[in-house]
Tab-separated table of C-alpha atoms and ligand atoms in Angstrom:
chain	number	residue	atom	x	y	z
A	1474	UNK	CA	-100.344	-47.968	47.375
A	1475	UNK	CA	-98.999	-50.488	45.423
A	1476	UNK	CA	-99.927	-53.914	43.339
A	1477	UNK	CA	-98.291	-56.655	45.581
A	1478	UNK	CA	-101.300	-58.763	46.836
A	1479	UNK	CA	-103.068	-62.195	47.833
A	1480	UNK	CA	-105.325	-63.795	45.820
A	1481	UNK	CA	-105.920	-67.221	46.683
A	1482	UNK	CA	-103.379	-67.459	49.760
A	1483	UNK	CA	-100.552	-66.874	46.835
A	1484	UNK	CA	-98.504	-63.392	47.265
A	1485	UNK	CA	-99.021	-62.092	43.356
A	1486	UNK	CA	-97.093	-59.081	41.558
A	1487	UNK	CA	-99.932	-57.571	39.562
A	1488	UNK	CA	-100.969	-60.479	37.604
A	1489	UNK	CA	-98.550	-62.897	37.924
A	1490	UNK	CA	-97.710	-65.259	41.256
A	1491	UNK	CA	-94.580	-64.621	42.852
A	1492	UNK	CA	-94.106	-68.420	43.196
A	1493	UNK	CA	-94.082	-69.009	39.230
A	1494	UNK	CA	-91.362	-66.082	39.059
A	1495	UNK	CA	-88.898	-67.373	41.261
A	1496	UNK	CA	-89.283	-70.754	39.596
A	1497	UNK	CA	-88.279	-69.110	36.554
A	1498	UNK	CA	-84.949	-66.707	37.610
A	1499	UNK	CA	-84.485	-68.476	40.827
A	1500	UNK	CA	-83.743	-66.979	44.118
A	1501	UNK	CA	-83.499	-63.963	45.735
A	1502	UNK	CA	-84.372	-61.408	43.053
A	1503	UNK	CA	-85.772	-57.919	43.142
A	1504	UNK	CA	-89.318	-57.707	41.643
A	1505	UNK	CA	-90.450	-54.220	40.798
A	1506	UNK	CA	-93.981	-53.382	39.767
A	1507	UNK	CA	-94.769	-51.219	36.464
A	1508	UNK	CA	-98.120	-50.395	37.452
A	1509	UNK	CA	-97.214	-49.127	41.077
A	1510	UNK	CA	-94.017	-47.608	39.572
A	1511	UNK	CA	-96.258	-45.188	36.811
A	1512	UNK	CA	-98.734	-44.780	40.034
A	1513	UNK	CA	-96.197	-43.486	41.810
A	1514	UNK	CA	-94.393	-41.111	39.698
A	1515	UNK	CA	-97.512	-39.588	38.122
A	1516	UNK	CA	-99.493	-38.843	41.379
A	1517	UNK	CA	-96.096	-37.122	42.379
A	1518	UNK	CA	-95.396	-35.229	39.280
A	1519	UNK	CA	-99.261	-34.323	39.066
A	1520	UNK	CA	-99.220	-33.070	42.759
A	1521	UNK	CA	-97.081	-29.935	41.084
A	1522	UNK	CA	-99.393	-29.535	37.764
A	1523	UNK	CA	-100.285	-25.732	38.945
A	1524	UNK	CA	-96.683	-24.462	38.840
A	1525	UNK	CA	-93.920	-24.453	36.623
A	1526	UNK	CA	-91.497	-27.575	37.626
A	1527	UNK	CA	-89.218	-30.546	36.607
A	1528	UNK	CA	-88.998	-33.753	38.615
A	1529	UNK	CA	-85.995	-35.221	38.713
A	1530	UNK	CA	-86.064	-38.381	39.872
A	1531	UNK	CA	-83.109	-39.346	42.073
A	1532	UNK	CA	-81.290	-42.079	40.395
A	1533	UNK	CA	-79.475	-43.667	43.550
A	1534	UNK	CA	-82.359	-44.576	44.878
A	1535	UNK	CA	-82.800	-47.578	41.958
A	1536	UNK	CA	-80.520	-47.199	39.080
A	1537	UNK	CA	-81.497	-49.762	36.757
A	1538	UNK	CA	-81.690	-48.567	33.043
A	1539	UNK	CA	-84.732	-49.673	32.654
A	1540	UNK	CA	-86.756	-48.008	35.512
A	1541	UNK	CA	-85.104	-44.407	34.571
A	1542	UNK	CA	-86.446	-45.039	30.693
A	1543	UNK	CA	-89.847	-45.469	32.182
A	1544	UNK	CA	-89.831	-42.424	34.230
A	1545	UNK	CA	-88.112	-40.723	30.981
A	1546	UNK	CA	-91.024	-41.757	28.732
A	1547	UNK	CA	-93.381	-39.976	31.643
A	1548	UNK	CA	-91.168	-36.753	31.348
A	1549	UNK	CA	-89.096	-36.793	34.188
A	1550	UNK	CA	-85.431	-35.480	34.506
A	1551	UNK	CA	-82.920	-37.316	36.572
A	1552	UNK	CA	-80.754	-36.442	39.579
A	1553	UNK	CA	-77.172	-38.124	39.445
A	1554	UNK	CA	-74.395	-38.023	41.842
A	1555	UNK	CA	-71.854	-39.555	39.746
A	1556	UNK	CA	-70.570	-39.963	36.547
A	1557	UNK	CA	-71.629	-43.609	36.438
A	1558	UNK	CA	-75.687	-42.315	37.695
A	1559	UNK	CA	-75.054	-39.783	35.036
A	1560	UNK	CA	-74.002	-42.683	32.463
A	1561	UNK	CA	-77.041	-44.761	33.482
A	1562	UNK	CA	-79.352	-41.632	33.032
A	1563	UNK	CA	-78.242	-41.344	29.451
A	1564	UNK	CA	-77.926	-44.762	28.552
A	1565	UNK	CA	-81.866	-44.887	30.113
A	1566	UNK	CA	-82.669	-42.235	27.643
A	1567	UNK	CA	-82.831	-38.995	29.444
A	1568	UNK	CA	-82.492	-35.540	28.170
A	1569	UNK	CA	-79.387	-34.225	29.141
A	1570	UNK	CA	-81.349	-30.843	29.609
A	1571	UNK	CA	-83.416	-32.436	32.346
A	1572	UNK	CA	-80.398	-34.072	34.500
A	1573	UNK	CA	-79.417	-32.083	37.689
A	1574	UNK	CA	-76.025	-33.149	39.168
A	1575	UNK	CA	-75.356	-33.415	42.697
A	1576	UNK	CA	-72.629	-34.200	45.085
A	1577	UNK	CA	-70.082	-32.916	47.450
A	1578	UNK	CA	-67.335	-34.885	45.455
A	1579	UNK	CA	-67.367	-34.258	42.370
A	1580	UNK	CA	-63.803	-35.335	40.523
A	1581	UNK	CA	-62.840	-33.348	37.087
A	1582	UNK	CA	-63.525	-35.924	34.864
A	1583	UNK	CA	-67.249	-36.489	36.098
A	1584	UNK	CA	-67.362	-32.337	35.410
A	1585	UNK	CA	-66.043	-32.449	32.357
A	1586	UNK	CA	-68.289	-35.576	31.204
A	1587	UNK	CA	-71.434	-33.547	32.409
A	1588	UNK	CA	-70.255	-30.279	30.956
A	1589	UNK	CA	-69.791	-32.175	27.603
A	1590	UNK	CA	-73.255	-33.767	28.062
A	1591	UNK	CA	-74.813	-31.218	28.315
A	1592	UNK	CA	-76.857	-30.976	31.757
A	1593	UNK	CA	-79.501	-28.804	33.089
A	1594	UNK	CA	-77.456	-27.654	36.494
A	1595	UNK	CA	-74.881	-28.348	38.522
A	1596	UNK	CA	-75.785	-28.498	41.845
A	1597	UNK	CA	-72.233	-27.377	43.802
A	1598	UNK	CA	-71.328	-27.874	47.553
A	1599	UNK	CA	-67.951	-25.966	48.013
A	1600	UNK	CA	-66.198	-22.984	46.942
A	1601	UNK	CA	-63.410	-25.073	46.032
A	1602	UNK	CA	-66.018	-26.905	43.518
A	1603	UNK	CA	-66.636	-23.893	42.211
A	1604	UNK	CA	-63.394	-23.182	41.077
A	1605	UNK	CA	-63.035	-26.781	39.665
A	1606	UNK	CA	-66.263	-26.432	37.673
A	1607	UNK	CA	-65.408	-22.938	36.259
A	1608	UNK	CA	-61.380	-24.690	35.627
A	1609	UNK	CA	-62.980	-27.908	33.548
A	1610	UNK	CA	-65.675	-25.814	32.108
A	1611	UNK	CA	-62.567	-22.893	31.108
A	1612	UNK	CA	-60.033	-25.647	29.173
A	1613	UNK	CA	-62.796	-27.272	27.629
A	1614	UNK	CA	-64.770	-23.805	25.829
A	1615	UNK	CA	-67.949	-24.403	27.887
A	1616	UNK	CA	-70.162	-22.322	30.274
A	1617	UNK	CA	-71.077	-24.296	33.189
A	1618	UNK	CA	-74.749	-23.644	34.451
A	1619	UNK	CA	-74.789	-23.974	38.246
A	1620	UNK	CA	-77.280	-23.877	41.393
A	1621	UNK	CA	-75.454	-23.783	44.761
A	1622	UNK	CA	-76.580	-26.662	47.295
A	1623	UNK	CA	-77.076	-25.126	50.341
A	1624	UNK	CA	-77.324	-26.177	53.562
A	1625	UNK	CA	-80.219	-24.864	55.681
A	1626	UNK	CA	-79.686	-26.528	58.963
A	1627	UNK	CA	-82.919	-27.308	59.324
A	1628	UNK	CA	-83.318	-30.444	61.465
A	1629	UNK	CA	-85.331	-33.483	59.056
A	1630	UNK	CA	-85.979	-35.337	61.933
A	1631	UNK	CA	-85.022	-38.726	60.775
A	1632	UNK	CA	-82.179	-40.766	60.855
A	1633	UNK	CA	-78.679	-39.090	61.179
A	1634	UNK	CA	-77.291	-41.280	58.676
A	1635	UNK	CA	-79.727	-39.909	56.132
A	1636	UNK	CA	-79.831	-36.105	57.624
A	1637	UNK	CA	-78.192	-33.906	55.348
A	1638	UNK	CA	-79.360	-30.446	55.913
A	1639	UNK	CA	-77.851	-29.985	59.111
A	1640	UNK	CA	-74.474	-27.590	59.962
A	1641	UNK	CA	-72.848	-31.094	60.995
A	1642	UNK	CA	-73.241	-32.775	58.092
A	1643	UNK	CA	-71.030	-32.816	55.207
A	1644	UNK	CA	-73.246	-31.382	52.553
A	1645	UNK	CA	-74.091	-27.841	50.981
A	1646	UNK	CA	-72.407	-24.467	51.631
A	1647	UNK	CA	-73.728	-23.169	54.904
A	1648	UNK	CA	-76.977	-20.884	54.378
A	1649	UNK	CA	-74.902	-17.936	55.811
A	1650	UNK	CA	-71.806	-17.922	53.342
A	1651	UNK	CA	-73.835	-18.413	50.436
A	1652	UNK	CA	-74.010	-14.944	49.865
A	1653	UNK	CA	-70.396	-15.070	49.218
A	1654	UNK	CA	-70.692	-18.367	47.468
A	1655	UNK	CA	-72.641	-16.795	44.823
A	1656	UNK	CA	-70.701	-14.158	44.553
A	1657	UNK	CA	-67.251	-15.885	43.871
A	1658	UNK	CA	-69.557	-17.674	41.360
A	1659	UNK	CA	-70.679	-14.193	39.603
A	1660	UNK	CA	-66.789	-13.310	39.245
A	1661	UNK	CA	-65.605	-16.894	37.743
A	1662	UNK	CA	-66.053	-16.107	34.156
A	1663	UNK	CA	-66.722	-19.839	33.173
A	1664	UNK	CA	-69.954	-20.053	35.043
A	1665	UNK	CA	-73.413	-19.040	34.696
A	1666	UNK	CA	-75.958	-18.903	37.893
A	1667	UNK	CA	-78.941	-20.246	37.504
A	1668	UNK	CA	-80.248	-21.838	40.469
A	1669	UNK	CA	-80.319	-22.264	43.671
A	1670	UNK	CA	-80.672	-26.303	45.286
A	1671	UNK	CA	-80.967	-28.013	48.896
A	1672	UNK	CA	-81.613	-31.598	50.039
A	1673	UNK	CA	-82.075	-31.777	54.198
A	1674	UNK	CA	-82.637	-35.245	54.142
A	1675	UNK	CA	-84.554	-38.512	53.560
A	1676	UNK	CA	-87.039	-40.407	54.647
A	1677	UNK	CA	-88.826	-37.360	55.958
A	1678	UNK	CA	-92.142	-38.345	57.464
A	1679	UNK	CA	-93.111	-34.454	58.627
A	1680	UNK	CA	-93.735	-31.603	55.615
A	1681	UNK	CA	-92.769	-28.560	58.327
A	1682	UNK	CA	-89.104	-29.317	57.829
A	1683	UNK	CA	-89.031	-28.946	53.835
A	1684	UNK	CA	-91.240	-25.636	54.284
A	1685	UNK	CA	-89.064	-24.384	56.644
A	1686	UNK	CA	-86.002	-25.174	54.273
A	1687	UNK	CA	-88.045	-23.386	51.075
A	1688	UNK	CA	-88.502	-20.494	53.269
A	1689	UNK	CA	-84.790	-19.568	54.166
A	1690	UNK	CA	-84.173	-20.583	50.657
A	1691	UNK	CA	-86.551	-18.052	48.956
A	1692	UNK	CA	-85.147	-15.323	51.257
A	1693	UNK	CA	-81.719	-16.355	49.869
A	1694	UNK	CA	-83.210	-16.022	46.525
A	1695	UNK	CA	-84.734	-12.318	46.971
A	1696	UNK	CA	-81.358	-11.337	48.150
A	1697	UNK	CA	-79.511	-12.699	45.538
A	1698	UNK	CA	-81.922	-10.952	43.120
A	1699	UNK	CA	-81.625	-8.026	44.703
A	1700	UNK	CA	-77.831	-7.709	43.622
A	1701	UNK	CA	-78.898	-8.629	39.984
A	1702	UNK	CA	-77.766	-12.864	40.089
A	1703	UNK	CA	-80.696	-14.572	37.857
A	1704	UNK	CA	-81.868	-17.628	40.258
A	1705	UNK	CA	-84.252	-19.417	37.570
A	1706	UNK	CA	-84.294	-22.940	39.146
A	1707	UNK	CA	-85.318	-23.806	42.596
A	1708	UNK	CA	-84.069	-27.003	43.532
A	1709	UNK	CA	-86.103	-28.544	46.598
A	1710	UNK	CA	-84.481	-31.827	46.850
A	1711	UNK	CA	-86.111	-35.372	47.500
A	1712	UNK	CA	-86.493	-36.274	50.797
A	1713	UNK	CA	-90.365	-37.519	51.054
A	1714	UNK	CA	-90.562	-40.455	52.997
A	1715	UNK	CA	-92.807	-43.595	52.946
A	1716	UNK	CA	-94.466	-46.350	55.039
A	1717	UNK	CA	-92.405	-49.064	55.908
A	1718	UNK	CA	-93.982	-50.176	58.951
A	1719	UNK	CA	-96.381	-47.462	60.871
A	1720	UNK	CA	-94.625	-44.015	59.575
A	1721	UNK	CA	-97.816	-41.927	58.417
A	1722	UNK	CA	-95.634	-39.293	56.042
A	1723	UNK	CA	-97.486	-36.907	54.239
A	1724	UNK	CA	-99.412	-38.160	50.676
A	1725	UNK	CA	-97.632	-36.432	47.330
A	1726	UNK	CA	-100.611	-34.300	47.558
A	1727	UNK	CA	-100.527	-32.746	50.784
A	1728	UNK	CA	-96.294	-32.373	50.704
A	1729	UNK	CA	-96.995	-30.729	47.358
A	1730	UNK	CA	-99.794	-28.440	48.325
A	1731	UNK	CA	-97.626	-26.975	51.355
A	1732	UNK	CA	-94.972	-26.203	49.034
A	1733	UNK	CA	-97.280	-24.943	46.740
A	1734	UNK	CA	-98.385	-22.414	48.671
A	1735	UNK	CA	-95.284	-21.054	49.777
A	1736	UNK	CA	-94.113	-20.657	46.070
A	1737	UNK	CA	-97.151	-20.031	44.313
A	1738	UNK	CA	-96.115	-16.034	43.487
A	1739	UNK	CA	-92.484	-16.882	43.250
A	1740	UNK	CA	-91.028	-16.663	39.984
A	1741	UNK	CA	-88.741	-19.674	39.036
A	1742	UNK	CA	-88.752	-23.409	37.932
A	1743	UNK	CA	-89.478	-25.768	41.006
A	1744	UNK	CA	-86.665	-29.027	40.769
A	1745	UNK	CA	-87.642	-31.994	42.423
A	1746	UNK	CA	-85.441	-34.837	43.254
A	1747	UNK	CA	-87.572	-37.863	44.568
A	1748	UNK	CA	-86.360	-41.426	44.977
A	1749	UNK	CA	-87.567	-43.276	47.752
A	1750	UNK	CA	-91.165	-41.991	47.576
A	1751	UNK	CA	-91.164	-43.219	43.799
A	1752	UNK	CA	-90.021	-46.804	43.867
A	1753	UNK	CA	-89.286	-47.812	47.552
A	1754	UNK	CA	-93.193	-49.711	47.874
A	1755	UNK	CA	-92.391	-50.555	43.657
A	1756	UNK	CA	-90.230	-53.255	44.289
A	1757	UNK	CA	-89.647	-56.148	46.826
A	1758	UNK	CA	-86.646	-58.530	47.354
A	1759	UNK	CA	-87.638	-62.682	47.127
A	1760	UNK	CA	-85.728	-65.047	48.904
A	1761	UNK	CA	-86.235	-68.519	50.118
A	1762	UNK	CA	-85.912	-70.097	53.269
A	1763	UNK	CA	-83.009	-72.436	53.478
A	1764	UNK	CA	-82.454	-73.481	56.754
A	1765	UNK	CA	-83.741	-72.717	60.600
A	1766	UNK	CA	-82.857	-73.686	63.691
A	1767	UNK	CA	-83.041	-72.554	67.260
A	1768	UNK	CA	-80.968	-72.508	70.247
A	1769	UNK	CA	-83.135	-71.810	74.368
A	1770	UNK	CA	-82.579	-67.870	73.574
A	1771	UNK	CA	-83.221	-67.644	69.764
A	1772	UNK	CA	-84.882	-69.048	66.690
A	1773	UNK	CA	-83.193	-68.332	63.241
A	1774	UNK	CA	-84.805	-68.260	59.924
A	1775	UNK	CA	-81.725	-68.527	57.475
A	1776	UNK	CA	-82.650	-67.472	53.934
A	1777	UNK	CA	-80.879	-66.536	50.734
A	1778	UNK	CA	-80.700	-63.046	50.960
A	1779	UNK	CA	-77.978	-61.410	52.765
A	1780	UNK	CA	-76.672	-57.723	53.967
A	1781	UNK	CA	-74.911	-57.578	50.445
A	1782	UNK	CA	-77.990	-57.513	48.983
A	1783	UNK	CA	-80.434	-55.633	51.161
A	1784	UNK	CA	-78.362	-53.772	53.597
A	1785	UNK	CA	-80.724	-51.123	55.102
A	1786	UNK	CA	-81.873	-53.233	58.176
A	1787	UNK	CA	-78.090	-54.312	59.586
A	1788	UNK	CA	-76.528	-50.206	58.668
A	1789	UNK	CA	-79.822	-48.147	59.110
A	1790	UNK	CA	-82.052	-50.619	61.498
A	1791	UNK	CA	-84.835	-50.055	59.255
A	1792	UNK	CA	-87.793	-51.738	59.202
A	1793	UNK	CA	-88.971	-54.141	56.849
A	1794	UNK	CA	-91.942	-56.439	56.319
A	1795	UNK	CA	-91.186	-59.955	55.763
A	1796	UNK	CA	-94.921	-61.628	54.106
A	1797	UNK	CA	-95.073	-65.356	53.258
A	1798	UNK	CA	-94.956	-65.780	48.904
A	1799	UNK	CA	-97.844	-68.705	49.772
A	1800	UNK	CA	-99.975	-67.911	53.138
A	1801	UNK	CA	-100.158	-70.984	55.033
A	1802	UNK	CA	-101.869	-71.467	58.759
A	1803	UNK	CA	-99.041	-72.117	60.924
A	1804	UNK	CA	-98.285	-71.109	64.557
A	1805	UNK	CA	-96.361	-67.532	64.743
A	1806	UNK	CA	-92.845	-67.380	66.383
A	1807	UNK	CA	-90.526	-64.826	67.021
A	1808	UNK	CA	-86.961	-65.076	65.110
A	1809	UNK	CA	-84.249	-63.483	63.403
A	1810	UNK	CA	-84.490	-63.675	59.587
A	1811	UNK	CA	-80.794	-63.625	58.535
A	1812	UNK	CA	-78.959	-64.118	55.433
A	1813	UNK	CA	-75.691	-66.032	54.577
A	1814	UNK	CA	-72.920	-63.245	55.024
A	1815	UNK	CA	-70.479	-64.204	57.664
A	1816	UNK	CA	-71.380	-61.133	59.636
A	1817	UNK	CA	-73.446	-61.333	62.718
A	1818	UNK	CA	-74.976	-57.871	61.637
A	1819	UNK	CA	-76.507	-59.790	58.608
A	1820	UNK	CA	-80.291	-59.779	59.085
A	1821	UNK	CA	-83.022	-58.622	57.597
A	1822	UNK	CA	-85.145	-58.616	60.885
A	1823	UNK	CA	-84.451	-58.980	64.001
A	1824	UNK	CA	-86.950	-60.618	66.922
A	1825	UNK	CA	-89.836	-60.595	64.326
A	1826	UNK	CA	-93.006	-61.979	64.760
A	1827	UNK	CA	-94.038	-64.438	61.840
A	1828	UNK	CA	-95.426	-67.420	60.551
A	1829	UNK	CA	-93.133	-70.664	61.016
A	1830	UNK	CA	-91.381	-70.950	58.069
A	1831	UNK	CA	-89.371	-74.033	56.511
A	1832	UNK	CA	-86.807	-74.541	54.267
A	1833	UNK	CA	-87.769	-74.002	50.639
A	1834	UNK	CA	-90.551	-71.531	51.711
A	1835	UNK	CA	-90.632	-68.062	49.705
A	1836	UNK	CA	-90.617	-64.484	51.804
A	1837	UNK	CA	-90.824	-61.321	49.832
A	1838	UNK	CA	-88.857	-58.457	51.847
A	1839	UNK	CA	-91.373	-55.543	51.429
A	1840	UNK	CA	-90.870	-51.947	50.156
A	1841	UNK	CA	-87.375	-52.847	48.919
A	1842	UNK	CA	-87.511	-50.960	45.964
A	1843	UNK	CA	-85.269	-47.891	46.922
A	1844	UNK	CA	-82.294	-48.224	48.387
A	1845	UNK	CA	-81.946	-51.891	47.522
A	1846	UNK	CA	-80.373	-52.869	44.656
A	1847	UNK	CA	-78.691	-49.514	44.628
A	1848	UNK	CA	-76.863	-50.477	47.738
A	1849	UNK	CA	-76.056	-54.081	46.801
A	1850	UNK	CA	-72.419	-55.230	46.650
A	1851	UNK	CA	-70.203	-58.402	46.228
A	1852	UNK	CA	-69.061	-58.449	49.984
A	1853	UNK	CA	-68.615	-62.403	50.437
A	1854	UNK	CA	-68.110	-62.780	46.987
A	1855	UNK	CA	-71.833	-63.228	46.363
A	1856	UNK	CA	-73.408	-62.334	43.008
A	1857	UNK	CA	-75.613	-59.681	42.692
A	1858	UNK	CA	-79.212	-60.944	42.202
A	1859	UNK	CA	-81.291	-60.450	39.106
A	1860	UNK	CA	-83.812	-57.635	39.176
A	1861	UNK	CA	-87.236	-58.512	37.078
A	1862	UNK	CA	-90.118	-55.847	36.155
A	1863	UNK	CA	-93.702	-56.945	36.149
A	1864	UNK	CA	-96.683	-55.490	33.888
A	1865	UNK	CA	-99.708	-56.969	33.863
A	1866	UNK	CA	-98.988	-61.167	33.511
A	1867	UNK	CA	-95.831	-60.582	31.724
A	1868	UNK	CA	-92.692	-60.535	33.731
A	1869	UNK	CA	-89.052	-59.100	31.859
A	1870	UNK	CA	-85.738	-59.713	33.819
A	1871	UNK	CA	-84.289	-55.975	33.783
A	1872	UNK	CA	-80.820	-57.251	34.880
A	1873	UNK	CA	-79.412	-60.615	34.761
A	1874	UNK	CA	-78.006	-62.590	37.921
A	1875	UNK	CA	-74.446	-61.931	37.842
A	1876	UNK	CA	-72.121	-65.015	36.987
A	1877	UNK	CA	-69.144	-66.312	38.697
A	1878	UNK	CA	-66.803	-64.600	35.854
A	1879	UNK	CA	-68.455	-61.374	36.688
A	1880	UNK	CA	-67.494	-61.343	40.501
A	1881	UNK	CA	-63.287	-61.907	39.114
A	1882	UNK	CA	-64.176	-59.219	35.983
A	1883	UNK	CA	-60.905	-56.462	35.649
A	1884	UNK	CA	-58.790	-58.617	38.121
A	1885	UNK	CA	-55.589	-59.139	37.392
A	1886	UNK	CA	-52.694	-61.738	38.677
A	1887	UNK	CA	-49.364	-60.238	37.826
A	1888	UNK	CA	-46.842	-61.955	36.196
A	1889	UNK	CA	-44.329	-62.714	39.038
A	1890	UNK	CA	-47.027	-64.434	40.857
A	1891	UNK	CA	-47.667	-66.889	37.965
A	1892	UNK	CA	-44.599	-67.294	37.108
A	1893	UNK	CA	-42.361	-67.129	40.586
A	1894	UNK	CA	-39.157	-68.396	39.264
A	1895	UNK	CA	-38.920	-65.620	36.414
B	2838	PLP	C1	-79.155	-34.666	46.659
B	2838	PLP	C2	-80.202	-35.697	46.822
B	2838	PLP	N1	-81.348	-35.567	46.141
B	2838	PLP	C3	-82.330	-36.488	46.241
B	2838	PLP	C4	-82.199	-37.584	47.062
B	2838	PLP	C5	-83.318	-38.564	47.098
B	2838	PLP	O1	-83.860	-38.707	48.351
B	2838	PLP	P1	-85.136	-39.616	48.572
B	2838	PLP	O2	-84.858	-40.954	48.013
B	2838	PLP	O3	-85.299	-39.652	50.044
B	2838	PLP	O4	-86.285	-38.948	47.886
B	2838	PLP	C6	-81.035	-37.760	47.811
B	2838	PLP	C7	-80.900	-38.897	48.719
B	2838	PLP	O5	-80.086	-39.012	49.558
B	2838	PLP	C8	-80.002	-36.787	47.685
B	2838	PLP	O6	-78.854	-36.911	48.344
């Protein structure tokens, strides 16, 4: 569900024509949609109403300042992975005593930052973490509360790159040594156990998978209350996928109501940690069409978008729709819809059937919202595009199209290069 639709052959943004927005901050831009955006994160949270829980929304997914102080003003708490997500959740507002942090690198100064914050739960992937944490945590006076992340290997069944609760992969403490895990944990004296956390992946279209995870998890748990550790928090991850082109995942509702009922008489706080399933249909990217041509084997549709800015189709393959910004009645080809990074890996479809297009035409890149901007860089030197929110007919710009001074911002030419002869 969400509020990008036609009315009179023009693509609109809840009230407002995409057309009349890209006039005014120019092209390509990331459009996000209030309404869908509440939508979203209320059916989710609401989806939980019977049981005691906290969701966390993951802040990688979009990290925009603005978009984490709307989810703060509808009570959510914030997954970070960083000290810079963990910065943003802050600046955005959010209760320090709502922010889980994750991550299976985390350096001592991002500890010491979030012990000094004062967060909810550390969510720790390593022994050797463990130390660190209990170290920072010992130097600076604190108690640090912690979960440990571990790994299930449970198969998500989607794509490897975004499969995380698997032996293979590089996250978690394997569901085996935990035991011990916790136990080193109970003996550091700078460290308090309070929860217990595990992510198996993203994008996850089936609920059997997450159940499956909850269920080793909660045997964990009785285990580890059995030798007197308090587990207070059960972290469940993110992970719930959405429709990009014909995936039918499971509705907030249903995902919820299996968990539900494998909870229900289990004592603890349920964490969430959704991203994708909260903004990914929220936001699109806009470009415009600036050049095409064709060879006998291909037709291109250049536009002004590249892999720097939407990089999920050339490093995932995923799937994204492309839909005309003004419908017109034109005869349907099949091309590549590329962008301007000199990388032959820079589309953002490949052999796609749609519309003719022309130069100066608008596209809107659907269901761009999570792991968009998020995943933007400079590659090519290109600026990072603006990022606007819609509500209703009014339109804000949430973050301003960088400038040519940003791209050289903190570089440095020494001396002896100016200045060979000295
Ligand atoms: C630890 C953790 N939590 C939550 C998420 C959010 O996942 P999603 O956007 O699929 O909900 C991720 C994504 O990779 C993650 O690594």
């Amino acid at each position: 569900m969400h509020f990008f639709d036609y009315k009179n052959r023009k693509l609109y943004c809840e009230g407002l024509p995409i057309e009349e927005i890209a006039q005014r901050v120019g092209t390509p831009f990331y459009l996000y949609s209030y309404h869908t955006l509440v939508r979203h994160f209320t059916v989710f949270n609401q989806a939980f109403d019977r049981i005691p829980h906290l969701v966390c929304y993951s802040v990688k997914a979009n990290s925009n300042i603005a978009l984490i102080r709307l989810f703060v003003g509808l009570g959510a708490g914030m997954d970070v992975v960083s000290g810079g997500e963990l910065y943003r959740a802050i600046n955005g507002g959010a209760d320090p005593k709502k922010i889980v942090f994750s991550g299976v690198g985390k350096g001592n100064d991002e500890i010491e930052y979030a012990l000094k914050s004062g967060i909810l739960m550390f969510n720790v992937e390593s022994s050797q973490e463990l130390q660190a944490i209990n170290d920072v945590a010992g130097r600076i006076g604190e108690k640090a509360p912690i979960g440990i992340r571990v790994n299930p290997d449970i198969d998500p069944k989607t794509h490897p790159y975004i499969s995380t609760g698997l032996k293979k992969n590089k996250f978690g403490i394997d569901i085996r040594m935990a035991p011990k895990a916790y136990q080193l944990a109970s003996e550091l004296p700078n460290l308090q156990i309070i929860g217990i956390d595990c992510h198996i992946g993203s994008q996850l279209v089936e609920v059997e998978p997450i159940v499956e995870a909850l269920r080793k998890l909660k045997r964990l748990v009785e285990e580890l209350r059995k030798e007197g550790k308090e587990i207070l928090y059960l972290d469940l991850g993110g992970g719930l996928g959405i429709t990009y082109e014909d995936e039918e995942p499971p509705q907030p509702v249903e995902y919820a109501s299996n968990i539900l009922e494998e909870i229900k008489e289990f004592d603890c706080t349920l964490i969430l940690e959704p991203g994708r399933v909260i903004v990914g249909n929220a936001g699109v990217l806009v470009t415009r069409v600036l050049y095409t041509k064709e060879n006998e084997v291909k037709k291109f549709i250049i536009v002004d978008a590249g892999m720097n800015d939407l990089v999920r189709p050339s490093y995932y393959g995923s799937f994204h729709q492309i839909l005309p910004v003004t419908q017109e009645t034109r005869e349907e080809i099949v091309a590549d819809v590329v962008g301007p990074v000199c990388e032959s890996s820079d589309f953002l479809a490949r052999d796609r059937k749609i519309e003719r297009l022309r130069p100066g035409d608008l596209v809107a890149v659907m269901s761009a919202g999570a792991y968009g901007f998020s995943m933007s860089t400079n590659y090519n030197s290109r600026r990072r595009v603006a990022e606007v929110l819609v509500r209703d007919d009014r339109m804000y710009v949430i973050r301003h199209r960088e400038s040519y001074e940003d791209l050289i911002r903190g570089e440095e030419i020494p001396d002896f290069l100016v200045n060979p002869q000295e």
